[in-house]
Amino acid sequence: MGADEEYGVARQRFDVADAAPLLLDPRGVVTGWTSEARRLLAYPAAEAVGRKLADLLTAEDAQRVPDLVERCRRDGGWTGLLTARHRDGQPVRVAARITSAEEAHGASRWLVLLSELADAPGWDMSRTVLERMVADAPVGIAIVDTDLRFVWSNAALEQFGGGPPPRRLGLRFADVQPGLDAQAVEAQMRRVLETGAAVVGYEHVGHVVSAPLRETAHMLSFTRLEDDRGRPMGVYYTVVDITERHRARQRLALLDRANENIGRSLDLTRTAQELADVAVPGLADLVTVDLLETVLRGAEVTPGPLADTDPVALRRAGHRSTEDGVPQAVVGIGEAATYPAGSPPVRCLATGRTWHAERLDPRDRVWVTDVPGGRRSTFSELGLHSVMVVPVRARGITLGITTFFRRHGREPFDEEDLRLAEDLVSRAAVCVDNARRYTRERDAALVLQRSLLPHRLPEQDAVEVAACYRPADELTGLGGDWYDLIPLSGARVALVVGEVPGHGIDAAAAMGQLRTAVRTLAAQDLPPEEVLAHLDDLVSRSAREAGAEPGAAGSPGTQYVGSGCVYVVYDPVDGGCAMAAAGHPVPAVVLPDGSVTFVDLPQGPPLGVGGPPFEAVELSLVEGSTLALHTDGLLARAETWAVDAGRERLRGALQGSGPLEAHCRNVVDALVPARPYDDVALLMARTKRLGTEQVATWDLDPDPALVADARRKATRQLARWGLEELAFTTELVVSELVTNAIRHADGPIRLRLIRERALVCEVFDSGATAPHLRHPRTTDEGGRGLLLVSQLTQRWGTRFVPDGKIIWAEQSLTELAELPVAALVE
């Protein structure tokens, strides 16, 4: 008795010990035959050796041999099922494994292991076993005959309505699911019966009998069942509940509509009405928006909560209902809406927090006291049964309230509805507050100016930076010029200077949107020329949309056209610098010896005017070089706009010395009068280099066995840097990123660690596909790697380079926080 049998363990059919080995040459000819192979197929060695593997298989599988040989050469082996031909002509079902067997002198042969499956467990399951599998499946499954009547269903289908399986027998879909559109479902079944083509992922939305107020969504798949002669016997279909996904899509669609439709103007009542229009009927059946009187007048509102001990008078600014004429609104737009002390709307105004009731007391009367006619109806009389009251808050100030109602016949508001309402109102609140501030242009302009330009440039180790801004509009202090410094991945930085035509609040608003667009594009780690190309597309599209409306010549959409921008990316690891310009003066470079040169940069067209594609140049800057990016206002004078003369004046001013901040102000003072003719922005950046001790790079072979070696290299490097506390997290990051590169890309792999203000881990590969963060289910065997990386690091992302891509992740060194590593690993 064998050891396995002694302990009651049956040997598995795929065990190598039970396999019949044989050898093939590179052409698939049998060169080695064993006694086990003879017992399996009855061929003696003299008859088997020299024959092709295809001769030992049935005709159907013999045709697959060339493809199998090719797959073995490509993948190093193959595993699967084949049907061999016994010496007596009977078919023998076998499991086959083919692996490479190289000889010492370099000849390539293939080792084939064959295992008989005649009595292998699982390959000839009984109907009872198979039926138990589908009967206990969590997915709803059913079979209908050619008359579309149920002949079988599993227990899981009961959760979708229609009763237990025995009750369904002999009935049609419409009989068991009267609340759903049975005609549409049966039309899919008939289509499958007629064509034989399966229908996968058909989505169906409706109300089931068990939950008449709740809209449900199901995904159904249909397959035709056929007999041995290919004649249709019925339809097999599966059902999966996707209600939550359906509702999530609806919420996202509603937020998209809000982004497009709320805040299209700086008119207060129009913005409030846009909020109500967006929310009905997608979220509520009735929406009212009430604002404080001071807000509608454009006056400042006192920060902090209001008292809830007195009645509060608001003004109706917008409302919308599913019923024409808005009969439930009680008061009209522009009319006063006074709420008594202690009522939910007043409590929301006082606390700044949302209040909601899933079900209103039908005997409660409406909260507004100054109702025309004097009689206050009950909520039940108005057909309203569920409510949310959300304060309209912006910049810490409560501007009013928005009230959402649902009528009888719809499910009550839940927590997801509450969060969606808060999101909608928060977006609208910003637009309302902007409209209020627009009525006081000078104060609004000053606040807007402070929000558009950086209060201080972010700290980083790539460059020492200083900036100076001087607007031409003396009244508002606003202009269309801007500058920015944007930290990028891999310790790099982007330096940006741009300008929008015109002055004042319109130019400043356009400038702010362009700056935001540049920051968004910079976050994608695009090359300079691509950043400008996307920015040019944005400006052109905005201009086209504005030009489609009457009087669009002075609209914000056309304000961007003709804007200029220069975008520079500097890498402190090797001193590399790439830049591109769109209708903008080229940067100057001040070398450490004080000499000044201007970059020979191809000048692209201004944004939105069309023309040839943007071109970038790359150069290497020695440490201590100073880049000077500026707008054309720095070169302009009343008596001349000659570019060469302006450059010579700038060259002389840049040759000065001193601390960079003071030097930047001195350059502007030397070239720009107290009342400039144009807006002026100057950004000066003195380059630094990361020391060789701050960067560690390793080239890796694409071998999964080397992942552990990559982890060890990274751990030793962290020890040299004194960052042992980050070793565990870094090992996880390196393991995941290197494994992904090996699994999903071909070619060389490079691992790089950078120690700056953050510990940067980068993995380069030659693949062109970016990874995506997944949220695996508990039953999934994989897919958690990037989820771990995203939770264990400060930020991560992908940037593409000419010969591949780099996946990177950062861990902060300035704010080392305790991460829940153990919990995440568990």
PDB file of C-alpha atoms in Angstrom, residues 84-194:
ATOM      1  CA  ALA A  84      -5.241  10.363 -28.030  1.00  0.00           C
ATOM      2  CA  ARG A  85      -5.773   7.323 -30.275  1.00  0.00           C
ATOM      3  CA  HIS A  86      -5.301   3.922 -28.613  1.00  0.00           C
ATOM      4  CA  ARG A  87      -3.541   1.227 -30.655  1.00  0.00           C
ATOM      5  CA  ASP A  88      -6.916  -0.503 -30.997  1.00  0.00           C
ATOM      6  CA  GLY A  89      -8.409   2.710 -32.438  1.00  0.00           C
ATOM      7  CA  GLN A  90     -10.413   3.735 -29.372  1.00  0.00           C
ATOM      8  CA  PRO A  91     -10.162   7.388 -28.223  1.00  0.00           C
ATOM      9  CA  VAL A  92      -8.402   8.039 -24.904  1.00  0.00           C
ATOM     10  CA  ARG A  93      -9.121  11.338 -23.151  1.00  0.00           C
ATOM     11  CA  VAL A  94      -5.886  12.644 -21.591  1.00  0.00           C
ATOM     12  CA  ALA A  95      -4.551  15.713 -19.820  1.00  0.00           C
ATOM     13  CA  ALA A  96      -1.289  16.856 -21.422  1.00  0.00           C
ATOM     14  CA  ARG A  97       1.584  18.950 -20.161  1.00  0.00           C
ATOM     15  CA  ILE A  98       4.331  19.998 -22.580  1.00  0.00           C
ATOM     16  CA  THR A  99       7.510  21.561 -21.218  1.00  0.00           C
ATOM     17  CA  SER A 100      10.921  22.378 -22.665  1.00  0.00           C
ATOM     18  CA  ALA A 101      13.698  19.826 -22.113  1.00  0.00           C
ATOM     19  CA  GLU A 102      16.967  21.340 -23.351  1.00  0.00           C
ATOM     20  CA  GLU A 103      19.968  19.072 -23.552  1.00  0.00           C
ATOM     21  CA  ALA A 104      23.471  19.982 -22.418  1.00  0.00           C
ATOM     22  CA  HIS A 105      24.741  20.563 -25.965  1.00  0.00           C
ATOM     23  CA  GLY A 106      21.927  23.056 -26.577  1.00  0.00           C
ATOM     24  CA  ALA A 107      19.499  20.933 -28.592  1.00  0.00           C
ATOM     25  CA  SER A 108      15.869  21.759 -27.834  1.00  0.00           C
ATOM     26  CA  ARG A 109      13.395  18.942 -27.113  1.00  0.00           C
ATOM     27  CA  TRP A 110       9.936  18.770 -25.534  1.00  0.00           C
ATOM     28  CA  LEU A 111       8.857  16.610 -22.627  1.00  0.00           C
ATOM     29  CA  VAL A 112       5.206  15.498 -22.844  1.00  0.00           C
ATOM     30  CA  LEU A 113       3.336  14.150 -19.790  1.00  0.00           C
ATOM     31  CA  LEU A 114       0.028  12.379 -20.472  1.00  0.00           C
ATOM     32  CA  SER A 115      -2.530  11.528 -17.759  1.00  0.00           C
ATOM     33  CA  GLU A 116      -5.690   9.508 -18.465  1.00  0.00           C
ATOM     34  CA  LEU A 117      -8.951  11.192 -17.484  1.00  0.00           C
ATOM     35  CA  ALA A 118     -11.367   8.297 -17.934  1.00  0.00           C
ATOM     36  CA  ASP A 119     -12.070   8.002 -14.221  1.00  0.00           C
ATOM     37  CA  ALA A 120     -10.843  11.404 -13.124  1.00  0.00           C
ATOM     38  CA  PRO A 121     -13.234  13.109 -10.693  1.00  0.00           C
ATOM     39  CA  GLY A 122     -15.196  15.975 -12.203  1.00  0.00           C
ATOM     40  CA  TRP A 123     -14.878  15.136 -15.877  1.00  0.00           C
ATOM     41  CA  ASP A 124     -18.114  13.184 -16.090  1.00  0.00           C
ATOM     42  CA  MET A 125     -20.316  14.845 -13.503  1.00  0.00           C
ATOM     43  CA  SER A 126     -23.803  13.575 -12.928  1.00  0.00           C
ATOM     44  CA  ARG A 127     -26.889  15.675 -13.496  1.00  0.00           C
ATOM     45  CA  THR A 128     -27.389  15.784  -9.727  1.00  0.00           C
ATOM     46  CA  VAL A 129     -23.980  17.359  -9.201  1.00  0.00           C
ATOM     47  CA  LEU A 130     -24.394  19.851 -12.020  1.00  0.00           C
ATOM     48  CA  GLU A 131     -27.920  20.790 -10.918  1.00  0.00           C
ATOM     49  CA  ARG A 132     -26.706  21.352  -7.365  1.00  0.00           C
ATOM     50  CA  MET A 133     -24.052  23.704  -8.712  1.00  0.00           C
ATOM     51  CA  VAL A 134     -26.530  25.957 -10.507  1.00  0.00           C
ATOM     52  CA  ALA A 135     -29.264  25.557  -7.897  1.00  0.00           C
ATOM     53  CA  ASP A 136     -26.994  26.898  -5.175  1.00  0.00           C
ATOM     54  CA  ALA A 137     -25.453  29.637  -7.330  1.00  0.00           C
ATOM     55  CA  PRO A 138     -25.950  33.199  -6.010  1.00  0.00           C
ATOM     56  CA  VAL A 139     -26.943  34.361  -9.509  1.00  0.00           C
ATOM     57  CA  GLY A 140     -30.567  34.000 -10.559  1.00  0.00           C
ATOM     58  CA  ILE A 141     -30.862  31.274 -13.219  1.00  0.00           C
ATOM     59  CA  ALA A 142     -33.889  30.001 -15.132  1.00  0.00           C
ATOM     60  CA  ILE A 143     -34.836  27.922 -18.166  1.00  0.00           C
ATOM     61  CA  VAL A 144     -37.914  28.574 -20.296  1.00  0.00           C
ATOM     62  CA  ASP A 145     -39.262  26.399 -23.110  1.00  0.00           C
ATOM     63  CA  THR A 146     -39.972  27.519 -26.667  1.00  0.00           C
ATOM     64  CA  ASP A 147     -43.296  28.966 -25.478  1.00  0.00           C
ATOM     65  CA  LEU A 148     -41.292  31.046 -22.963  1.00  0.00           C
ATOM     66  CA  ARG A 149     -42.810  29.181 -20.001  1.00  0.00           C
ATOM     67  CA  PHE A 150     -40.676  28.354 -16.986  1.00  0.00           C
ATOM     68  CA  VAL A 151     -39.514  24.745 -16.782  1.00  0.00           C
ATOM     69  CA  TRP A 152     -36.766  25.225 -14.163  1.00  0.00           C
ATOM     70  CA  SER A 153     -35.283  27.965 -11.976  1.00  0.00           C
ATOM     71  CA  ASN A 154     -32.932  28.099  -9.021  1.00  0.00           C
ATOM     72  CA  ALA A 155     -33.618  29.448  -5.549  1.00  0.00           C
ATOM     73  CA  ALA A 156     -31.540  32.595  -6.130  1.00  0.00           C
ATOM     74  CA  LEU A 157     -34.069  33.807  -8.716  1.00  0.00           C
ATOM     75  CA  GLU A 158     -36.605  34.234  -5.932  1.00  0.00           C
ATOM     76  CA  GLN A 159     -34.773  37.324  -4.652  1.00  0.00           C
ATOM     77  CA  PHE A 160     -35.797  39.129  -7.858  1.00  0.00           C
ATOM     78  CA  GLY A 161     -39.504  38.471  -7.243  1.00  0.00           C
ATOM     79  CA  GLY A 162     -41.946  35.984  -8.629  1.00  0.00           C
ATOM     80  CA  GLY A 163     -41.970  33.479  -5.782  1.00  0.00           C
ATOM     81  CA  PRO A 164     -40.163  30.141  -5.268  1.00  0.00           C
ATOM     82  CA  PRO A 165     -39.246  27.862  -8.211  1.00  0.00           C
ATOM     83  CA  PRO A 166     -42.299  25.534  -7.958  1.00  0.00           C
ATOM     84  CA  ARG A 167     -44.684  28.473  -8.262  1.00  0.00           C
ATOM     85  CA  ARG A 168     -43.030  29.592 -11.527  1.00  0.00           C
ATOM     86  CA  LEU A 169     -43.447  26.302 -13.401  1.00  0.00           C
ATOM     87  CA  GLY A 170     -45.603  26.672 -16.484  1.00  0.00           C
ATOM     88  CA  LEU A 171     -45.888  30.450 -16.129  1.00  0.00           C
ATOM     89  CA  ARG A 172     -44.463  33.174 -18.343  1.00  0.00           C
ATOM     90  CA  PHE A 173     -42.315  36.106 -17.349  1.00  0.00           C
ATOM     91  CA  ALA A 174     -45.263  38.516 -17.317  1.00  0.00           C
ATOM     92  CA  ASP A 175     -47.152  36.215 -14.937  1.00  0.00           C
ATOM     93  CA  VAL A 176     -44.472  36.247 -12.255  1.00  0.00           C
ATOM     94  CA  GLN A 177     -43.076  39.793 -12.773  1.00  0.00           C
ATOM     95  CA  PRO A 178     -46.062  42.025 -13.570  1.00  0.00           C
ATOM     96  CA  GLY A 179     -44.234  45.171 -12.493  1.00  0.00           C
ATOM     97  CA  LEU A 180     -41.524  44.828 -15.121  1.00  0.00           C
ATOM     98  CA  ASP A 181     -41.638  45.342 -18.866  1.00  0.00           C
ATOM     99  CA  ALA A 182     -42.193  41.691 -19.713  1.00  0.00           C
ATOM    100  CA  GLN A 183     -42.614  42.404 -23.418  1.00  0.00           C
ATOM    101  CA  ALA A 184     -39.069  43.728 -23.688  1.00  0.00           C
ATOM    102  CA  VAL A 185     -37.609  40.733 -21.835  1.00  0.00           C
ATOM    103  CA  GLU A 186     -39.588  38.197 -23.865  1.00  0.00           C
ATOM    104  CA  ALA A 187     -38.568  39.970 -27.061  1.00  0.00           C
ATOM    105  CA  GLN A 188     -34.965  39.202 -26.168  1.00  0.00           C
ATOM    106  CA  MET A 189     -35.859  35.552 -25.523  1.00  0.00           C
ATOM    107  CA  ARG A 190     -37.591  35.226 -28.908  1.00  0.00           C
ATOM    108  CA  ARG A 191     -34.639  36.825 -30.611  1.00  0.00           C
ATOM    109  CA  VAL A 192     -32.302  34.264 -29.059  1.00  0.00           C
ATOM    110  CA  LEU A 193     -34.619  31.396 -30.032  1.00  0.00           C
ATOM    111  CA  GLU A 194     -34.815  32.599 -33.626  1.00  0.00           C
TER     112      GLU A 194
END
